[in-house]
Structure formats: C-alpha cells, structure tokens
Short mmCIF file of C-alpha atoms in Angstrom, two decimals:
data_model
loop_
_atom_site.label_atom_id
_atom_site.label_comp_id
_atom_site.label_asym_id
_atom_site.label_seq_id
_atom_site.Cartn_x
_atom_site.Cartn_y
_atom_site.Cartn_z
CA MET I 1228 0.04 -0.03 -0.04
CA PRO I 1229 1.13 3.60 -0.41
CA LYS I 1230 3.38 4.89 2.30
CA LYS I 1231 1.41 7.94 3.09
CA ARG I 1232 -2.23 7.64 3.71
CA LYS I 1233 -5.10 9.67 4.90
CA LYS I 1234 -8.02 8.41 6.90
CA ASN I 1235 -11.49 8.28 5.37
CA PRO I 1236 -13.19 11.34 6.78
CA LYS I 1237 -16.65 9.60 6.39
CA ALA I 1238 -15.51 6.53 8.23
CA PRO I 1239 -16.47 6.34 11.99
CA ARG I 1240 -13.46 5.87 14.25
CA LYS I 1241 -13.50 2.60 15.93
CA GLN I 1242 -11.11 1.19 18.52
CA ALA I 1243 -8.14 -0.47 16.84
CA PRO I 1244 -8.30 -4.31 16.92
CA ALA I 1245 -5.66 -5.71 19.08
CA ARG I 1246 -6.31 -9.41 19.70
CA SER I 1247 -8.49 -12.37 18.84
CA ALA I 1248 -8.30 -16.05 19.36
CA SER I 1249 -9.22 -17.82 15.93
CA ALA I 1250 -12.77 -19.05 15.82
CA GLN I 1251 -11.55 -22.44 14.77
CA ARG I 1252 -8.83 -22.73 17.41
CA PRO I 1253 -10.34 -21.64 20.71
CA GLY I 1254 -8.22 -21.52 23.90
CA ALA I 1255 -6.10 -19.32 26.03
CA GLU I 1256 -4.69 -16.45 24.40
CA PRO I 1257 -0.82 -16.41 24.45
CA GLU I 1258 1.12 -13.37 25.59
CA GLY I 1259 2.22 -11.10 22.77
CA TRP I 1260 -0.67 -11.95 20.46
CA LYS I 1261 -0.27 -9.86 17.35
CA VAL I 1262 -3.02 -10.80 14.72
CA ARG I 1263 -5.08 -7.76 14.04
CA VAL I 1264 -8.50 -9.39 14.22
CA THR I 1265 -11.15 -8.37 16.80
CA LYS I 1266 -13.14 -10.75 18.85
CA SER I 1267 -16.63 -11.44 17.48
CA ARG I 1268 -18.08 -9.93 20.66
CA ASP I 1269 -16.39 -6.76 19.84
CA ALA I 1270 -17.50 -6.58 16.29
CA LEU I 1271 -20.76 -8.58 16.30
CA ASP I 1272 -22.01 -7.61 19.65
CA GLY I 1273 -25.41 -6.40 18.19
CA LEU I 1274 -25.96 -9.63 16.51
CA ALA I 1275 -24.89 -11.83 19.39
CA ASP I 1276 -26.89 -9.85 21.91
CA ARG I 1277 -30.10 -10.02 19.86
CA TYR I 1278 -29.48 -13.74 18.60
CA PRO I 1279 -27.49 -15.75 21.09
CA THR I 1280 -26.62 -18.30 18.39
CA PRO I 1281 -26.57 -18.39 14.64
CA LEU I 1282 -29.63 -20.79 14.62
CA ASP I 1283 -31.59 -18.09 16.51
CA GLY I 1284 -30.69 -15.65 13.65
CA VAL I 1285 -31.63 -18.33 11.06
CA LYS I 1286 -35.01 -18.58 12.57
CA ALA I 1287 -35.42 -14.89 12.60
CA VAL I 1288 -34.55 -14.71 8.74
CA ARG I 1289 -36.97 -17.38 7.93
CA ALA I 1290 -39.64 -15.39 9.89
CA GLY I 1291 -38.81 -12.42 7.64
CA GLU I 1292 -36.17 -10.52 9.53
CA HIS I 1293 -32.90 -9.22 8.19
CA VAL I 1294 -29.99 -10.41 10.21
CA GLU I 1295 -26.82 -8.50 9.26
CA TRP I 1296 -23.75 -6.67 10.79
CA ILE I 1297 -21.87 -4.18 8.72
CA GLY I 1298 -18.76 -2.42 10.10
CA SER I 1299 -15.15 -1.33 9.83
CA ILE I 1300 -12.43 -1.96 12.48
CA GLU I 1301 -9.72 0.31 10.90
CA GLY I 1302 -9.80 -1.56 7.79
CA SER I 1303 -12.19 -2.06 4.75
CA MET I 1304 -15.85 -2.54 5.12
CA MET I 1305 -16.84 -5.97 6.48
CA ARG I 1306 -20.28 -7.79 6.61
CA HIS I 1307 -21.59 -10.64 8.55
CA ARG I 1308 -25.06 -11.85 7.84
CA ILE I 1309 -27.36 -14.86 7.50
CA VAL I 1310 -28.31 -15.93 3.95
CA LEU I 1311 -30.69 -18.43 2.68
CA ALA I 1312 -30.14 -20.51 -0.42
CA ASP I 1313 -33.00 -21.18 -2.95
CA ASP I 1314 -33.70 -24.56 -1.26
CA GLY I 1315 -33.80 -22.99 2.18
CA THR I 1316 -30.38 -23.97 3.53
CA ALA I 1317 -28.95 -21.34 5.78
CA ALA I 1318 -25.46 -20.07 6.07
CA ILE I 1319 -23.42 -17.27 7.56
CA GLU I 1320 -21.79 -15.03 5.18
CA GLN I 1321 -18.47 -13.40 6.06
CA ALA I 1322 -17.58 -10.78 3.53
CA VAL I 1323 -14.81 -8.30 3.08
CA PHE I 1324 -15.24 -5.43 0.72
CA VAL I 1325 -12.44 -3.98 -1.46
CA GLY I 1326 -11.08 -0.56 -0.19
CA GLY I 1327 -8.08 1.55 -0.06
CA CYS I 1328 -5.62 1.68 -2.96
CA LEU I 1329 -7.24 -1.15 -4.83
CA GLU I 1330 -10.68 0.43 -4.68
CA GLN I 1331 -9.10 3.62 -6.28
CA VAL I 1332 -7.54 1.65 -8.96
CA LEU I 1333 -10.83 -0.20 -9.68
CA LEU I 1334 -12.71 3.04 -9.80
CA CYS I 1335 -10.47 4.70 -12.22
CA ALA I 1336 -10.41 1.55 -14.42
CA TRP I 1337 -14.26 1.45 -14.40
CA HIS I 1338 -14.31 4.94 -15.79
CA GLN I 1339 -11.55 3.99 -18.35
CA ALA I 1340 -13.57 0.90 -19.53
CA GLY I 1341 -16.54 2.94 -20.38
CA GLU I 1342 -19.85 1.46 -21.03
CA PRO I 1343 -18.94 -0.86 -23.80
CA GLY I 1344 -16.17 -2.44 -21.63
CA ARG I 1345 -18.17 -2.85 -18.41
CA ASP I 1346 -18.76 -6.61 -18.72
CA LEU I 1347 -15.21 -7.37 -19.47
CA PHE I 1348 -14.30 -5.01 -16.60
CA GLU I 1349 -16.40 -6.93 -14.02
CA THR I 1350 -15.22 -10.37 -15.23
CA GLY I 1351 -11.64 -9.19 -15.04
CA VAL I 1352 -11.96 -7.81 -11.65
CA LEU I 1353 -13.39 -10.96 -10.22
CA THR I 1354 -10.71 -13.09 -11.72
CA ALA I 1355 -8.06 -10.68 -10.59
CA LEU I 1356 -9.52 -10.75 -7.02
CA ASP I 1357 -9.33 -14.66 -6.90
CA ASP I 1358 -5.74 -14.49 -7.93
CA LEU I 1359 -4.96 -11.81 -5.40
CA HIS I 1360 -6.63 -13.76 -2.54
CA ALA I 1361 -4.64 -16.89 -3.62
CA THR I 1362 -1.52 -14.84 -3.02
CA LEU I 1363 -2.39 -13.16 0.09
CA ARG I 1364 -3.97 -16.22 1.91
CA PRO I 1365 -0.73 -17.74 2.86
CA VAL I 1366 0.61 -14.51 4.18
CA LEU I 1367 -2.54 -14.06 6.39
CA GLU I 1368 -2.54 -17.55 7.35
CA ALA I 1369 0.95 -17.41 8.50
CA GLU I 1370 0.12 -14.60 10.92
CA VAL I 1371 -2.39 -16.75 12.70
CA ARG I 1372 -0.18 -19.81 12.69
CA ASP I 1373 2.34 -17.90 14.86
CA VAL I 1374 -0.16 -18.49 17.56
CA CYS I 1375 -2.29 -21.58 16.34
CA PRO I 1376 0.08 -23.65 14.34
CA ASP I 1377 -2.59 -25.96 12.97
CA TYR I 1378 -4.78 -23.10 11.57
CA HIS I 1379 -5.92 -23.26 8.01
CA ALA I 1380 -7.44 -19.95 6.41
CA ALA I 1381 -10.67 -20.30 4.71
CA VAL I 1382 -10.60 -19.95 0.89
CA LEU I 1383 -12.53 -16.76 0.02
CA ARG I 1384 -14.22 -16.19 -3.30
CA SER I 1385 -14.60 -12.81 -5.20
CA PHE I 1386 -18.12 -11.50 -5.60
CA ARG I 1387 -19.85 -8.38 -7.08
CA GLU I 1388 -22.95 -6.61 -5.96
CA GLU I 1389 -25.03 -3.82 -7.61
CA PRO I 1390 -23.70 -0.21 -7.16
CA GLU I 1391 -24.53 1.45 -3.88
CA ARG I 1392 -27.36 4.04 -4.17
CA ASP I 1393 -25.09 6.82 -3.00
CA GLY I 1394 -21.84 5.48 -4.33
CA ALA I 1395 -19.77 6.19 -7.45
CA GLY I 1396 -21.85 3.95 -9.78
CA MET I 1397 -19.34 1.23 -10.00
CA PRO I 1398 -20.34 -2.24 -8.71
CA VAL I 1399 -19.37 -3.26 -5.25
CA PHE I 1400 -16.51 -5.94 -5.14
CA GLY I 1401 -15.10 -8.13 -2.31
CA TRP I 1402 -14.38 -11.60 -1.09
CA ARG I 1403 -16.49 -13.83 1.04
CA VAL I 1404 -16.96 -17.33 2.56
CA LEU I 1405 -20.02 -18.98 3.71
CA HIS I 1406 -19.90 -20.75 7.01
CA PRO I 1407 -22.45 -23.58 7.63
CA ALA I 1408 -25.04 -23.09 10.45
CA GLY I 1409 -25.58 -26.16 12.63
CA PRO I 1410 -27.04 -26.86 16.03
CA GLY I 1411 -23.75 -26.41 17.88
CA THR I 1412 -22.51 -23.37 15.78
CA THR I 1413 -21.58 -20.27 17.67
CA TRP I 1414 -20.85 -16.90 16.39
CA GLU I 1415 -17.17 -17.42 16.98
CA ASP I 1416 -17.40 -20.41 14.70
CA THR I 1417 -18.38 -18.10 11.76
CA ILE I 1418 -15.33 -15.93 11.86
CA ASP I 1419 -12.22 -16.91 9.91
CA ALA I 1420 -9.28 -14.91 11.32
CA ALA I 1421 -7.44 -14.61 7.92
CA ALA I 1422 -10.71 -13.29 6.37
CA TRP I 1423 -10.85 -10.60 8.88
CA ASN I 1424 -7.32 -9.59 8.20
CA SER I 1425 -8.10 -9.37 4.55
CA SER I 1426 -9.96 -6.15 5.50
CA LEU I 1427 -6.64 -4.62 6.89
CA THR I 1428 -4.71 -5.46 3.76
CA MET I 1429 -7.15 -3.32 1.78
CA SER I 1430 -7.16 -0.57 4.33
CA SER I 1431 -6.09 2.83 3.54
CA TRP I 1432 -4.96 3.46 7.16
CA PRO I 1433 -2.23 1.11 8.62
CA ASP I 1434 1.05 0.31 6.84
CA HIS I 1435 1.00 -3.29 8.31
CA TYR I 1436 1.15 -5.05 4.90
CA ASP I 1437 3.46 -2.65 2.97
CA HIS I 1438 6.04 -5.39 2.93
CA VAL I 1439 3.80 -7.58 0.52
CA PRO I 1440 4.72 -6.74 -2.97
CA GLU I 1441 1.32 -7.76 -4.58
CA LEU I 1442 -0.22 -4.99 -2.43
CA GLN I 1443 1.82 -2.30 -4.06
CA PRO I 1444 -0.09 0.00 -6.49
CA ALA I 1445 2.07 -0.84 -9.49
CA ARG I 1446 1.78 -4.72 -8.81
CA LEU I 1447 -2.07 -4.36 -8.41
CA ALA I 1448 -2.53 -2.34 -11.61
CA GLN I 1449 -0.43 -4.89 -13.52
CA LEU I 1450 -2.40 -7.80 -12.05
CA LEU I 1451 -5.58 -5.94 -13.14
CA ARG I 1452 -4.32 -5.32 -16.63
CA ASP I 1453 -3.31 -9.00 -16.94
CA HIS I 1454 -6.97 -9.72 -16.73
CA GLY I 1455 -8.07 -7.08 -19.19
CA VAL I 1456 -9.00 -4.31 -16.66
CA PRO I 1457 -7.63 -1.09 -17.81
CA ALA I 1458 -6.00 0.20 -14.67
CA VAL I 1459 -3.73 3.24 -15.14
CA LEU I 1460 -1.29 4.84 -12.65
CA CYS I 1461 0.38 8.27 -12.93
CA ALA I 1462 4.05 7.90 -14.01
CA GLY I 1463 4.97 10.70 -11.69
CA CYS I 1464 3.40 9.96 -8.38
CA GLY I 1465 1.92 6.42 -8.91
CA THR I 1466 -1.67 7.49 -8.12
CA PRO I 1467 -4.53 5.75 -9.93
CA ILE I 1468 -5.98 8.02 -12.64
CA THR I 1469 -8.59 8.20 -15.36
CA ASP I 1470 -9.22 10.83 -18.11
CA ARG I 1471 -12.71 9.60 -18.67
CA HIS I 1472 -14.56 10.94 -15.63
CA PRO I 1473 -17.85 12.65 -16.88
CA ARG I 1474 -16.93 15.83 -15.00
CA TRP I 1475 -13.20 15.91 -16.02
CA THR I 1476 -13.15 14.41 -19.47
CA GLY I 1477 -9.72 14.68 -21.17
CA VAL I 1478 -8.09 15.43 -17.80
CA TRP I 1479 -6.14 12.81 -15.95
CA ILE I 1480 -7.50 12.83 -12.45
CA THR I 1481 -7.55 10.75 -9.40
CA PRO I 1482 -10.34 10.11 -6.71
CA ASP I 1483 -7.79 11.01 -4.08
CA SER I 1484 -9.03 14.47 -3.29
CA GLU I 1485 -5.66 15.50 -2.03
CA SER I 1486 -4.02 14.99 -5.41
CA GLY I 1487 -7.00 15.71 -7.89
CA PRO I 1488 -5.78 16.85 -11.17
CA VAL I 1489 -2.49 17.78 -9.78
CA CYS I 1490 0.51 15.53 -9.80
CA ARG I 1491 2.57 16.01 -6.64
CA ASP I 1492 5.64 14.00 -7.92
CA PRO I 1493 8.00 13.86 -4.94
CA ARG I 1494 10.95 13.59 -7.38
CA ALA I 1495 10.11 16.81 -9.11
CA ASP I 1496 12.55 19.62 -8.81
CA ARG I 1497 11.01 22.27 -6.38
CA ASP I 1498 14.29 24.02 -5.71
CA ALA I 1499 13.85 26.88 -8.24
CA PRO I 1500 14.78 30.29 -6.83
CA ASP I 1501 12.11 32.29 -5.26
CA PRO I 1502 11.13 35.73 -6.71
CA LEU I 1503 12.39 38.80 -4.84
CA LEU I 1504 9.16 40.70 -4.85
CA GLY I 1505 6.21 38.47 -5.74
CA MET I 1506 4.97 35.51 -3.81
CA PHE I 1507 3.98 32.99 -6.55
CA THR I 1508 5.86 31.12 -9.27
CA ASP I 1509 4.76 28.67 -11.83
CA GLN I 1510 5.62 25.86 -9.48
CA GLU I 1511 2.39 26.74 -7.46
CA PHE I 1512 0.34 25.24 -10.39
CA GLY I 1513 1.97 21.79 -9.88
CA ASP I 1514 2.15 19.29 -12.83
CA PRO I 1515 -0.49 17.35 -14.64
CA HIS I 1516 -0.79 13.66 -14.20
CA ARG I 1517 0.47 11.52 -17.06
CA PRO I 1518 -0.17 7.70 -17.44
CA ALA I 1519 2.73 5.35 -16.88
#
C-alpha cells in the first residue's frame, strides 16, 4: 500500500483491533498476540446480543427479519449476515469489501473501461481478485499460525454486487466465505481470522502490509491489466488516474481529493529560486498527471 495515507473522513473511528483467538482454534490467548483481528463479541455484539446463536438468527431470517452486521475496524468494510439458499439452506456469510488503493484503482479503471467495456471489466476484476486472494491467503494464514500452528485459512471467493445507491456507480466488489449453520454453531465459529485480516490488507490506514509486493499499486495495476482491466497509474506520483470521468473528460484525475488533477511527484525539482518581490511562481500550479 502507499506509504502515506489519509483516513477516510466519512468512516467512523473505532477502537483499533488488538487481539483475537481464531474461531476455529479456541483456547487461552498467548502473551504477545499480534494478529489484528477483533473478537466477534467486539464486532458482532449487536447480532450476538439479539440472537444468542446463529440458529436463532436463522429462525429470525426465516420469519422475515434481516440479520446483518456491517462495520469497519480500522480496515475496509466488512459484513456478517445470515443468507438463505433457494432450497432454504442457511449459511453465515463473512464478507470483506475492496477498499484503499485497490478500490481507487478499480474506480479509475471502471471509468476507463466505459460503457462498452463494463462486462469485461467486471469479469476481469473478479478473476483478478481470486488471484490476489490466492497470493495473500498464505501471508494472512502465517500470521495466525504464529499462535495457532494448526490453523488453516478459509478460501474466500470474489463477488460483485450492484452499485450502492449513493456510491460512485461502480459495482461493489469483495471476497466472501459461507460458514455452515448447525445446532452447535456459535458466532465465533463463523469468523475466519484470515478473512478478517483481509480487511486490513485493503485498508487505507495502517502500513502493516506494505512489505507484501502484491499490494503495491504498480503490482495491483499490472495484475488487473493482465485480466483485461484498464488500470492506469500516474508515471510521476503513482496514483490511480482516469481521463474519462464525466466531469473531467480529457483530464487525468484521481479520486484522491488530496491530489485531484495535480501530480505531486515527490521527485520533481522544487528548488527553483524564489522571486524577490512576488509570492508565486509557476511551481504553484503543480504538474499534470501523466499515464505510466
């Protein structure tokens, strides 16, 4: 992820996650626990308080209620809900939504694709997300195995949903896993630790995963292009850009409001002499973005 980040001003501040025992490996929590996943009672307290067990939630869904938790724990948005298959079988969905740099790259690529290329865009994104998860899963699994050596991370599958009513118009993308709901299932059993940590890999806040090459913008963009998704980064600052936004047609612009249409290339020479009498120079205008 980029080294410098800003917090989402619209996102509510929540207490930073500090610890959790894996839902699949209950037991005493060793000293020095580092995995950044919250306990289900911290994140899903509303569901657990109203529905003591997942089966209680299943009964409520079958009676017409909507049983769902959506939140963010200093990471990308996550969702926990009970879903019913066409045959009536119930499962607990654990979903993580794309965020951070990857969301910016996708949004710009969505504009670049244009209306004729939207189907290919969506197919390519889903395939790329599956490939990305296959790469990240061992990294996230290893974190949990530092404490629970026998832990095996669940395999998440990419998915897309219709655009949010107040969103950018792009479909919503993410990964999810369906946990079975049985007579002895607890809410803790429906949380996969590595899936929770996937939220942090996509977050625009912490730098915990900056050591993973596949999460760097250039590698993410290349992965998307390999699957036919027209991801473009600025050659100067590396920010995701598009020149097909309906309000900025023909101008390379980024959804990052701190950059906008201005490339703040840290390598650019800003040491030109200052004027003696005036205050401004042409440097104040900045430089335009240019595709890599």
